[in-house]
mmCIF file with all atom_site columns, C-alpha atoms in Angstrom:
data_model
loop_
_atom_site.group_PDB
_atom_site.id
_atom_site.type_symbol
_atom_site.label_atom_id
_atom_site.label_alt_id
_atom_site.label_comp_id
_atom_site.label_asym_id
_atom_site.label_entity_id
_atom_site.label_seq_id
_atom_site.pdbx_PDB_ins_code
_atom_site.Cartn_x
_atom_site.Cartn_y
_atom_site.Cartn_z
_atom_site.occupancy
_atom_site.B_iso_or_equiv
_atom_site.pdbx_formal_charge
_atom_site.auth_seq_id
_atom_site.auth_comp_id
_atom_site.auth_asym_id
_atom_site.auth_atom_id
_atom_site.pdbx_PDB_model_num
ATOM 1   C CA . MET A 1 1   ? -8.513  -0.545  17.098  1.00 0.00 ? 1104 MET A CA 1
ATOM 2   C CA . LEU A 1 2   ? -5.002  0.035   18.399  1.00 0.00 ? 1105 LEU A CA 1
ATOM 3   C CA . PHE A 1 3   ? -4.074  -3.614  17.776  1.00 0.00 ? 1106 PHE A CA 1
ATOM 4   C CA . ILE A 1 4   ? -5.377  -3.472  14.204  1.00 0.00 ? 1107 ILE A CA 1
ATOM 5   C CA . SER A 1 5   ? -3.519  -0.222  13.601  1.00 0.00 ? 1108 SER A CA 1
ATOM 6   C CA . MET A 1 6   ? -0.221  -1.548  14.911  1.00 0.00 ? 1109 MET A CA 1
ATOM 7   C CA . TYR A 1 7   ? -0.715  -4.828  13.053  1.00 0.00 ? 1110 TYR A CA 1
ATOM 8   C CA . TYR A 1 8   ? -1.281  -3.235  9.647   1.00 0.00 ? 1111 TYR A CA 1
ATOM 9   C CA . ILE A 1 9   ? 1.320   -0.500  10.049  1.00 0.00 ? 1112 ILE A CA 1
ATOM 10  C CA . PHE A 1 10  ? 4.256   -2.517  11.386  1.00 0.00 ? 1113 PHE A CA 1
ATOM 11  C CA . PHE A 1 11  ? 3.844   -6.247  11.898  1.00 0.00 ? 1114 PHE A CA 1
ATOM 12  C CA . ALA A 1 12  ? 1.858   -7.296  8.828   1.00 0.00 ? 1115 ALA A CA 1
ATOM 13  C CA . SER A 1 13  ? 1.987   -4.177  6.765   1.00 0.00 ? 1116 SER A CA 1
ATOM 14  C CA . ALA A 1 14  ? 0.849   -4.422  3.181   1.00 0.00 ? 1117 ALA A CA 1
ATOM 15  C CA . VAL A 1 15  ? 4.250   -3.274  2.034   1.00 0.00 ? 1118 VAL A CA 1
ATOM 16  C CA . VAL A 1 16  ? 6.239   -5.755  4.108   1.00 0.00 ? 1119 VAL A CA 1
ATOM 17  C CA . LEU A 1 17  ? 4.000   -8.826  4.018   1.00 0.00 ? 1120 LEU A CA 1
ATOM 18  C CA . TYR A 1 18  ? 2.453   -8.566  0.561   1.00 0.00 ? 1121 TYR A CA 1
ATOM 19  C CA . GLY A 1 19  ? 5.117   -6.506  -1.196  1.00 0.00 ? 1122 GLY A CA 1
ATOM 20  C CA . ALA A 1 20  ? 2.627   -3.840  -2.253  1.00 0.00 ? 1123 ALA A CA 1
ATOM 21  C CA . GLY A 1 21  ? 4.584   -0.680  -2.875  1.00 0.00 ? 1124 GLY A CA 1
ATOM 22  C CA . LEU A 1 22  ? 8.122   -2.022  -2.524  1.00 0.00 ? 1125 LEU A CA 1
ATOM 23  C CA . ASN A 1 23  ? 8.946   -1.046  -6.081  1.00 0.00 ? 1126 ASN A CA 1
ATOM 24  C CA . SER A 1 24  ? 7.066   2.252   -5.726  1.00 0.00 ? 1127 SER A CA 1
ATOM 25  C CA . SER A 1 25  ? 8.992   3.097   -2.563  1.00 0.00 ? 1128 SER A CA 1
ATOM 26  C CA . THR A 1 26  ? 12.305  2.798   -4.405  1.00 0.00 ? 1129 THR A CA 1
ATOM 27  C CA . ILE A 1 27  ? 10.996  5.120   -7.122  1.00 0.00 ? 1130 ILE A CA 1
ATOM 28  C CA . VAL A 1 28  ? 9.442   7.644   -4.708  1.00 0.00 ? 1131 VAL A CA 1
ATOM 29  C CA . CYS A 1 29  ? 12.771  8.060   -2.899  1.00 0.00 ? 1132 CYS A CA 1
ATOM 30  C CA . ASP A 1 30  ? 14.320  9.489   -6.078  1.00 0.00 ? 1133 ASP A CA 1
ATOM 31  C CA . TYR A 1 31  ? 11.891  12.422  -6.234  1.00 0.00 ? 1134 TYR A CA 1
ATOM 32  C CA . LYS A 1 32  ? 13.544  15.727  -5.536  1.00 0.00 ? 1135 LYS A CA 1
ATOM 33  C CA . GLU A 1 33  ? 10.286  17.611  -5.053  1.00 0.00 ? 1136 GLU A CA 1
ATOM 34  C CA . ARG A 1 34  ? 7.741   17.414  -2.274  1.00 0.00 ? 1137 ARG A CA 1
ATOM 35  C CA . LEU A 1 35  ? 5.736   14.222  -2.032  1.00 0.00 ? 1138 LEU A CA 1
ATOM 36  C CA . SER A 1 36  ? 2.759   15.633  -0.177  1.00 0.00 ? 1139 SER A CA 1
ATOM 37  C CA . LEU A 1 37  ? 0.564   16.118  -3.247  1.00 0.00 ? 1140 LEU A CA 1
ATOM 38  C CA . PRO A 1 38  ? 0.993   12.639  -4.792  1.00 0.00 ? 1141 PRO A CA 1
ATOM 39  C CA . LEU A 1 39  ? 0.713   10.945  -1.405  1.00 0.00 ? 1142 LEU A CA 1
ATOM 40  C CA . THR A 1 40  ? -2.442  12.903  -0.554  1.00 0.00 ? 1143 THR A CA 1
ATOM 41  C CA . LYS A 1 41  ? -3.999  11.942  -3.873  1.00 0.00 ? 1144 LYS A CA 1
ATOM 42  C CA . ILE A 1 42  ? -3.102  8.270   -3.295  1.00 0.00 ? 1145 ILE A CA 1
ATOM 43  C CA . LEU A 1 43  ? -4.524  8.336   0.244   1.00 0.00 ? 1146 LEU A CA 1
ATOM 44  C CA . PHE A 1 44  ? -7.837  9.862   -0.807  1.00 0.00 ? 1147 PHE A CA 1
ATOM 45  C CA . SER A 1 45  ? -8.115  7.531   -3.800  1.00 0.00 ? 1148 SER A CA 1
ATOM 46  C CA . ILE A 1 46  ? -7.547  4.468   -1.627  1.00 0.00 ? 1149 ILE A CA 1
ATOM 47  C CA . PHE A 1 47  ? -9.841  5.668   1.143   1.00 0.00 ? 1150 PHE A CA 1
ATOM 48  C CA . PHE A 1 48  ? -12.833 6.607   -1.012  1.00 0.00 ? 1151 PHE A CA 1
ATOM 49  C CA . THR A 1 49  ? -12.463 3.628   -3.329  1.00 0.00 ? 1152 THR A CA 1
ATOM 50  C CA . THR A 1 50  ? -12.432 1.115   -0.497  1.00 0.00 ? 1153 THR A CA 1
ATOM 51  C CA . ILE A 1 51  ? -15.465 2.671   1.149   1.00 0.00 ? 1154 ILE A CA 1
ATOM 52  C CA . LEU A 1 52  ? -17.481 2.901   -2.051  1.00 0.00 ? 1155 LEU A CA 1
ATOM 53  C CA . THR A 1 53  ? -16.493 -0.584  -3.208  1.00 0.00 ? 1156 THR A CA 1
ATOM 54  C CA . TRP A 1 54  ? -17.314 -2.073  0.192   1.00 0.00 ? 1157 TRP A CA 1
ATOM 55  C CA . LEU A 1 55  ? -20.780 -0.510  -0.012  1.00 0.00 ? 1158 LEU A CA 1
ATOM 56  C CA . ILE A 1 56  ? -21.282 -1.893  -3.526  1.00 0.00 ? 1159 ILE A CA 1
ATOM 57  C CA . ILE A 1 57  ? -20.189 -5.342  -2.345  1.00 0.00 ? 1160 ILE A CA 1
ATOM 58  C CA . ARG A 1 58  ? -22.593 -5.257  0.614   1.00 0.00 ? 1161 ARG A CA 1
ATOM 59  C CA . GLN A 1 59  ? -25.570 -3.799  -1.222  1.00 0.00 ? 1162 GLN A CA 1
ATOM 60  C CA . LEU A 1 60  ? -25.218 -5.356  -4.672  1.00 0.00 ? 1163 LEU A CA 1
ATOM 61  C CA . LEU A 1 61  ? -22.754 -8.207  -5.002  1.00 0.00 ? 1164 LEU A CA 1
ATOM 62  C CA . ILE A 1 62  ? -23.660 -10.180 -1.879  1.00 0.00 ? 1165 ILE A CA 1
ATOM 63  C CA . PRO A 1 63  ? -27.444 -10.176 -2.522  1.00 0.00 ? 1166 PRO A CA 1
ATOM 64  C CA . LEU A 1 64  ? -26.833 -11.249 -6.145  1.00 0.00 ? 1167 LEU A CA 1
ATOM 65  C CA . SER A 1 65  ? -24.298 -13.917 -5.032  1.00 0.00 ? 1168 SER A CA 1
ATOM 66  C CA . ILE A 1 66  ? -21.595 -12.598 -7.345  1.00 0.00 ? 1169 ILE A CA 1
ATOM 67  C CA . VAL A 1 67  ? -18.973 -11.609 -4.784  1.00 0.00 ? 1170 VAL A CA 1
ATOM 68  C CA . GLU A 1 68  ? -16.278 -13.142 -7.019  1.00 0.00 ? 1171 GLU A CA 1
ATOM 69  C CA . PHE A 1 69  ? -16.454 -10.003 -9.155  1.00 0.00 ? 1172 PHE A CA 1
ATOM 70  C CA . TYR A 1 70  ? -15.313 -7.663  -6.377  1.00 0.00 ? 1173 TYR A CA 1
ATOM 71  C CA . PRO A 1 71  ? -11.806 -7.140  -7.881  1.00 0.00 ? 1174 PRO A CA 1
ATOM 72  C CA . LEU A 1 72  ? -13.408 -5.962  -11.126 1.00 0.00 ? 1175 LEU A CA 1
ATOM 73  C CA . VAL A 1 73  ? -15.783 -3.666  -9.248  1.00 0.00 ? 1176 VAL A CA 1
ATOM 74  C CA . ALA A 1 74  ? -12.879 -2.336  -7.190  1.00 0.00 ? 1177 ALA A CA 1
ATOM 75  C CA . LEU A 1 75  ? -10.897 -1.703  -10.369 1.00 0.00 ? 1178 LEU A CA 1
ATOM 76  C CA . LEU A 1 76  ? -13.744 0.199   -12.018 1.00 0.00 ? 1179 LEU A CA 1
ATOM 77  C CA . VAL A 1 77  ? -14.464 2.292   -8.929  1.00 0.00 ? 1180 VAL A CA 1
ATOM 78  C CA . TYR A 1 78  ? -10.752 2.997   -8.439  1.00 0.00 ? 1181 TYR A CA 1
ATOM 79  C CA . LEU A 1 79  ? -10.316 4.080   -12.048 1.00 0.00 ? 1182 LEU A CA 1
ATOM 80  C CA . ILE A 1 80  ? -13.244 6.494   -11.809 1.00 0.00 ? 1183 ILE A CA 1
ATOM 81  C CA . ILE A 1 81  ? -12.110 8.010   -8.506  1.00 0.00 ? 1184 ILE A CA 1
ATOM 82  C CA . SER A 1 82  ? -8.436  8.127   -9.489  1.00 0.00 ? 1185 SER A CA 1
ATOM 83  C CA . VAL A 1 83  ? -9.159  9.821   -12.811 1.00 0.00 ? 1186 VAL A CA 1
ATOM 84  C CA . LEU A 1 84  ? -11.400 12.319  -11.025 1.00 0.00 ? 1187 LEU A CA 1
ATOM 85  C CA . PHE A 1 85  ? -8.695  13.197  -8.471  1.00 0.00 ? 1188 PHE A CA 1
ATOM 86  C CA . GLU A 1 86  ? -5.996  13.223  -11.163 1.00 0.00 ? 1189 GLU A CA 1
ATOM 87  C CA . THR A 1 87  ? -8.034  15.656  -13.243 1.00 0.00 ? 1190 THR A CA 1
ATOM 88  C CA . VAL A 1 88  ? -8.565  17.974  -10.289 1.00 0.00 ? 1191 VAL A CA 1
ATOM 89  C CA . VAL A 1 89  ? -4.858  17.885  -9.394  1.00 0.00 ? 1192 VAL A CA 1
ATOM 90  C CA . ARG A 1 90  ? -3.728  18.530  -12.971 1.00 0.00 ? 1193 ARG A CA 1
ATOM 91  C CA . ILE A 1 91  ? -6.142  21.427  -13.425 1.00 0.00 ? 1194 ILE A CA 1
ATOM 92  C CA . THR A 1 92  ? -5.268  23.089  -10.124 1.00 0.00 ? 1195 THR A CA 1
ATOM 93  C CA . THR A 1 93  ? -1.507  22.457  -9.941  1.00 0.00 ? 1196 THR A CA 1
ATOM 94  C CA . GLY A 1 94  ? -0.428  21.221  -13.360 1.00 0.00 ? 1197 GLY A CA 1
ATOM 95  C CA . LYS A 1 95  ? 1.413   18.251  -11.812 1.00 0.00 ? 1198 LYS A CA 1
ATOM 96  C CA . VAL A 1 96  ? 1.059   14.575  -12.703 1.00 0.00 ? 1199 VAL A CA 1
ATOM 97  C CA . THR A 1 97  ? 0.338   12.287  -9.753  1.00 0.00 ? 1200 THR A CA 1
ATOM 98  C CA . ALA A 1 98  ? -0.753  9.132   -11.589 1.00 0.00 ? 1201 ALA A CA 1
ATOM 99  C CA . GLU A 1 99  ? -0.135  5.846   -9.763  1.00 0.00 ? 1202 GLU A CA 1
ATOM 100 C CA . PHE A 1 100 ? -1.899  2.508   -10.121 1.00 0.00 ? 1203 PHE A CA 1
ATOM 101 C CA . GLY A 1 101 ? -0.229  -0.639  -8.780  1.00 0.00 ? 1204 GLY A CA 1
ATOM 102 C CA . PHE A 1 102 ? 0.285   0.217   -5.133  1.00 0.00 ? 1205 PHE A CA 1
ATOM 103 C CA . SER A 1 103 ? -3.130  1.798   -4.672  1.00 0.00 ? 1206 SER A CA 1
ATOM 104 C CA . TYR A 1 104 ? -5.023  -1.037  -6.328  1.00 0.00 ? 1207 TYR A CA 1
ATOM 105 C CA . LEU A 1 105 ? -3.188  -3.679  -4.293  1.00 0.00 ? 1208 LEU A CA 1
ATOM 106 C CA . ILE A 1 106 ? -3.966  -1.833  -1.059  1.00 0.00 ? 1209 ILE A CA 1
ATOM 107 C CA . ILE A 1 107 ? -7.623  -1.640  -2.089  1.00 0.00 ? 1210 ILE A CA 1
ATOM 108 C CA . LEU A 1 108 ? -7.773  -5.387  -2.742  1.00 0.00 ? 1211 LEU A CA 1
ATOM 109 C CA . ILE A 1 109 ? -6.005  -6.225  0.520   1.00 0.00 ? 1212 ILE A CA 1
ATOM 110 C CA . THR A 1 110 ? -8.309  -3.944  2.481   1.00 0.00 ? 1213 THR A CA 1
ATOM 111 C CA . LEU A 1 111 ? -11.460 -5.386  0.953   1.00 0.00 ? 1214 LEU A CA 1
ATOM 112 C CA . SER A 1 112 ? -10.235 -8.953  1.450   1.00 0.00 ? 1215 SER A CA 1
ATOM 113 C CA . GLU A 1 113 ? -9.355  -8.538  5.115   1.00 0.00 ? 1216 GLU A CA 1
ATOM 114 C CA . SER A 1 114 ? -12.160 -6.381  6.486   1.00 0.00 ? 1217 SER A CA 1
ATOM 115 C CA . LEU A 1 115 ? -15.642 -7.245  7.695   1.00 0.00 ? 1218 LEU A CA 1
ATOM 116 C CA . ARG A 1 116 ? -17.058 -3.901  8.807   1.00 0.00 ? 1219 ARG A CA 1
ATOM 117 C CA . MET A 1 117 ? -16.954 -0.376  7.460   1.00 0.00 ? 1220 MET A CA 1
ATOM 118 C CA . SER A 1 118 ? -14.797 0.757   10.373  1.00 0.00 ? 1221 SER A CA 1
ATOM 119 C CA . GLU A 1 119 ? -12.243 -1.929  9.508   1.00 0.00 ? 1222 GLU A CA 1
ATOM 120 C CA . VAL A 1 120 ? -12.281 -0.866  5.853   1.00 0.00 ? 1223 VAL A CA 1
ATOM 121 C CA . MET A 1 121 ? -11.423 2.701   6.795   1.00 0.00 ? 1224 MET A CA 1
ATOM 122 C CA . LEU A 1 122 ? -8.822  1.706   9.390   1.00 0.00 ? 1225 LEU A CA 1
ATOM 123 C CA . ILE A 1 123 ? -7.025  -0.922  7.287   1.00 0.00 ? 1226 ILE A CA 1
ATOM 124 C CA . SER A 1 124 ? -6.877  1.306   4.222   1.00 0.00 ? 1227 SER A CA 1
ATOM 125 C CA . VAL A 1 125 ? -5.355  4.204   6.155   1.00 0.00 ? 1228 VAL A CA 1
ATOM 126 C CA . CYS A 1 126 ? -2.957  1.965   8.110   1.00 0.00 ? 1229 CYS A CA 1
ATOM 127 C CA . SER A 1 127 ? -1.767  0.236   4.937   1.00 0.00 ? 1230 SER A CA 1
ATOM 128 C CA . PHE A 1 128 ? -1.032  3.635   3.429   1.00 0.00 ? 1231 PHE A CA 1
ATOM 129 C CA . ILE A 1 129 ? 0.790   4.705   6.600   1.00 0.00 ? 1232 ILE A CA 1
ATOM 130 C CA . SER A 1 130 ? 2.940   1.563   6.380   1.00 0.00 ? 1233 SER A CA 1
ATOM 131 C CA . PHE A 1 131 ? 4.064   2.744   2.945   1.00 0.00 ? 1234 PHE A CA 1
ATOM 132 C CA . VAL A 1 132 ? 4.828   6.234   4.254   1.00 0.00 ? 1235 VAL A CA 1
ATOM 133 C CA . VAL A 1 133 ? 6.829   4.711   7.128   1.00 0.00 ? 1236 VAL A CA 1
ATOM 134 C CA . LEU A 1 134 ? 8.844   2.629   4.653   1.00 0.00 ? 1237 LEU A CA 1
ATOM 135 C CA . VAL A 1 135 ? 9.872   5.546   2.408   1.00 0.00 ? 1238 VAL A CA 1
ATOM 136 C CA . PRO A 1 136 ? 12.432  7.078   4.857   1.00 0.00 ? 1239 PRO A CA 1
ATOM 137 C CA . ILE A 1 137 ? 13.904  3.621   5.466   1.00 0.00 ? 1240 ILE A CA 1
ATOM 138 C CA . VAL A 1 138 ? 14.375  3.059   1.737   1.00 0.00 ? 1241 VAL A CA 1
ATOM 139 C CA . TYR A 1 139 ? 15.800  6.561   1.396   1.00 0.00 ? 1242 TYR A CA 1
ATOM 140 C CA . ALA A 1 140 ? 18.326  5.831   4.153   1.00 0.00 ? 1243 ALA A CA 1
ATOM 141 C CA . ILE A 1 141 ? 19.330  2.543   2.490   1.00 0.00 ? 1244 ILE A CA 1
ATOM 142 C CA . LYS A 1 142 ? 19.816  4.333   -0.834  1.00 0.00 ? 1245 LYS A CA 1
ATOM 143 C CA . LYS A 1 143 ? 21.959  7.021   0.802   1.00 0.00 ? 1246 LYS A CA 1
ATOM 144 C CA . ARG A 1 144 ? 24.116  4.354   2.501   1.00 0.00 ? 1247 ARG A CA 1
ATOM 145 C CA . ILE A 1 145 ? 24.602  2.608   -0.836  1.00 0.00 ? 1248 ILE A CA 1
ATOM 146 C CA . ASP A 1 146 ? 25.517  5.920   -2.466  1.00 0.00 ? 1249 ASP A CA 1
ATOM 147 C CA . LEU A 1 147 ? 28.121  6.544   0.264   1.00 0.00 ? 1250 LEU A CA 1
ATOM 148 C CA . VAL A 1 148 ? 29.922  3.364   -0.755  1.00 0.00 ? 1251 VAL A CA 1
ATOM 149 C CA . GLY A 1 149 ? 29.939  4.588   -4.331  1.00 0.00 ? 1252 GLY A CA 1
ATOM 150 C CA . SER A 1 150 ? 31.180  1.439   -6.086  1.00 0.00 ? 1253 SER A CA 1
ATOM 151 C CA . ILE A 1 151 ? 27.681  0.148   -6.788  1.00 0.00 ? 1254 ILE A CA 1
ATOM 152 C CA . GLN A 1 152 ? 27.392  2.596   -9.703  1.00 0.00 ? 1255 GLN A CA 1
ATOM 153 C CA . GLU A 1 153 ? 30.309  0.832   -11.405 1.00 0.00 ? 1256 GLU A CA 1
ATOM 154 C CA . HIS A 1 154 ? 29.577  -2.796  -10.559 1.00 0.00 ? 1257 HIS A CA 1
ATOM 155 C CA . GLY A 1 155 ? 25.828  -3.232  -10.300 1.00 0.00 ? 1258 GLY A CA 1
ATOM 156 C CA . ASN A 1 156 ? 22.319  -1.986  -10.078 1.00 0.00 ? 1259 ASN A CA 1
ATOM 157 C CA . ARG A 1 157 ? 21.522  0.160   -7.046  1.00 0.00 ? 1260 ARG A CA 1
ATOM 158 C CA . LYS A 1 158 ? 17.807  -0.628  -7.159  1.00 0.00 ? 1261 LYS A CA 1
ATOM 159 C CA . SER A 1 159 ? 18.380  -4.382  -6.946  1.00 0.00 ? 1262 SER A CA 1
ATOM 160 C CA . LEU A 1 160 ? 20.647  -3.879  -3.928  1.00 0.00 ? 1263 LEU A CA 1
ATOM 161 C CA . VAL A 1 161 ? 17.959  -1.757  -2.264  1.00 0.00 ? 1264 VAL A CA 1
ATOM 162 C CA . LEU A 1 162 ? 15.342  -4.473  -2.889  1.00 0.00 ? 1265 LEU A CA 1
ATOM 163 C CA . VAL A 1 163 ? 17.679  -7.137  -1.474  1.00 0.00 ? 1266 VAL A CA 1
ATOM 164 C CA . SER A 1 164 ? 18.205  -4.953  1.598   1.00 0.00 ? 1267 SER A CA 1
ATOM 165 C CA . LEU A 1 165 ? 14.447  -4.630  1.972   1.00 0.00 ? 1268 LEU A CA 1
ATOM 166 C CA . ALA A 1 166 ? 14.104  -8.412  1.659   1.00 0.00 ? 1269 ALA A CA 1
ATOM 167 C CA . VAL A 1 167 ? 16.515  -8.801  4.578   1.00 0.00 ? 1270 VAL A CA 1
ATOM 168 C CA . ILE A 1 168 ? 14.443  -6.322  6.620   1.00 0.00 ? 1271 ILE A CA 1
ATOM 169 C CA . VAL A 1 169 ? 11.236  -8.196  5.742   1.00 0.00 ? 1272 VAL A CA 1
ATOM 170 C CA . THR A 1 170 ? 12.841  -11.461 6.817   1.00 0.00 ? 1273 THR A CA 1
ATOM 171 C CA . LEU A 1 171 ? 13.949  -9.938  10.111  1.00 0.00 ? 1274 LEU A CA 1
ATOM 172 C CA . LEU A 1 172 ? 10.429  -8.667  10.772  1.00 0.00 ? 1275 LEU A CA 1
ATOM 173 C CA . ALA A 1 173 ? 8.913   -12.044 9.887   1.00 0.00 ? 1276 ALA A CA 1
ATOM 174 C CA . VAL A 1 174 ? 11.200  -13.913 12.285  1.00 0.00 ? 1277 VAL A CA 1
ATOM 175 C CA . GLY A 1 175 ? 9.195   -12.504 15.194  1.00 0.00 ? 1278 GLY A CA 1
ATOM 176 C CA . ASN A 1 176 ? 6.035   -14.146 13.923  1.00 0.00 ? 1279 ASN A CA 1
ATOM 177 C CA . VAL A 1 177 ? 6.218   -17.559 15.512  1.00 0.00 ? 1280 VAL A CA 1
ATOM 178 C CA . SER A 1 178 ? 2.611   -18.525 14.925  1.00 0.00 ? 1281 SER A CA 1
ATOM 179 C CA . TRP A 1 179 ? 3.837   -21.559 12.982  1.00 0.00 ? 1282 TRP A CA 1
ATOM 180 C CA . LEU A 1 180 ? 5.331   -22.915 16.228  1.00 0.00 ? 1283 LEU A CA 1
ATOM 181 C CA . HIS A 1 181 ? 2.016   -23.725 17.881  1.00 0.00 ? 1284 HIS A CA 1
ATOM 182 C CA . ALA A 1 182 ? 1.799   -26.915 19.926  1.00 0.00 ? 1285 ALA A CA 1
ATOM 183 C CA . GLY A 1 183 ? -0.558  -28.695 17.510  1.00 0.00 ? 1286 GLY A CA 1
ATOM 184 C CA . GLY A 1 184 ? 2.011   -28.721 14.738  1.00 0.00 ? 1287 GLY A CA 1
ATOM 185 C CA . MET A 1 185 ? 4.701   -30.316 16.902  1.00 0.00 ? 1288 MET A CA 1
ATOM 186 C CA . GLN A 1 186 ? 2.791   -33.512 17.750  1.00 0.00 ? 1289 GLN A CA 1
#
């Protein structure tokens, strides 16, 4: 469990390896208000959608031999759960917390890479944590770019942030030397 957690949070995080949430992380860093409510809604949406979709896959799609439709099932379940949580949040707080791309990609990654219910729960939470870990890093990069100040005159700050993140992703991927196994060298 510890290995899976570390793997999906740091080494092969959904944000770093698959790019899920890179764009969202640059947008989230611009919020001036607290992020706890939108992030809580995203976490619960991901968690409950992956569990419910995994159960539907096991109980319905596998016996009917139509597992190829799991992205559609995941989309439908996510839309229902997300709209339910969004409605509750809007009624109780009056704030908008709508988000689609990052959550749906995490759901698909989790369902594709898990075999058991415990893995579904662990991978979904760890993938979300990898996003939360990335947000302060992106915020720090944006603040460093703002300190220089000339980027406002000569270019797009967001593209420079994404290039900086690409360098970080490359540095993290350098440590993965699985492509250097002995069989490939012969």
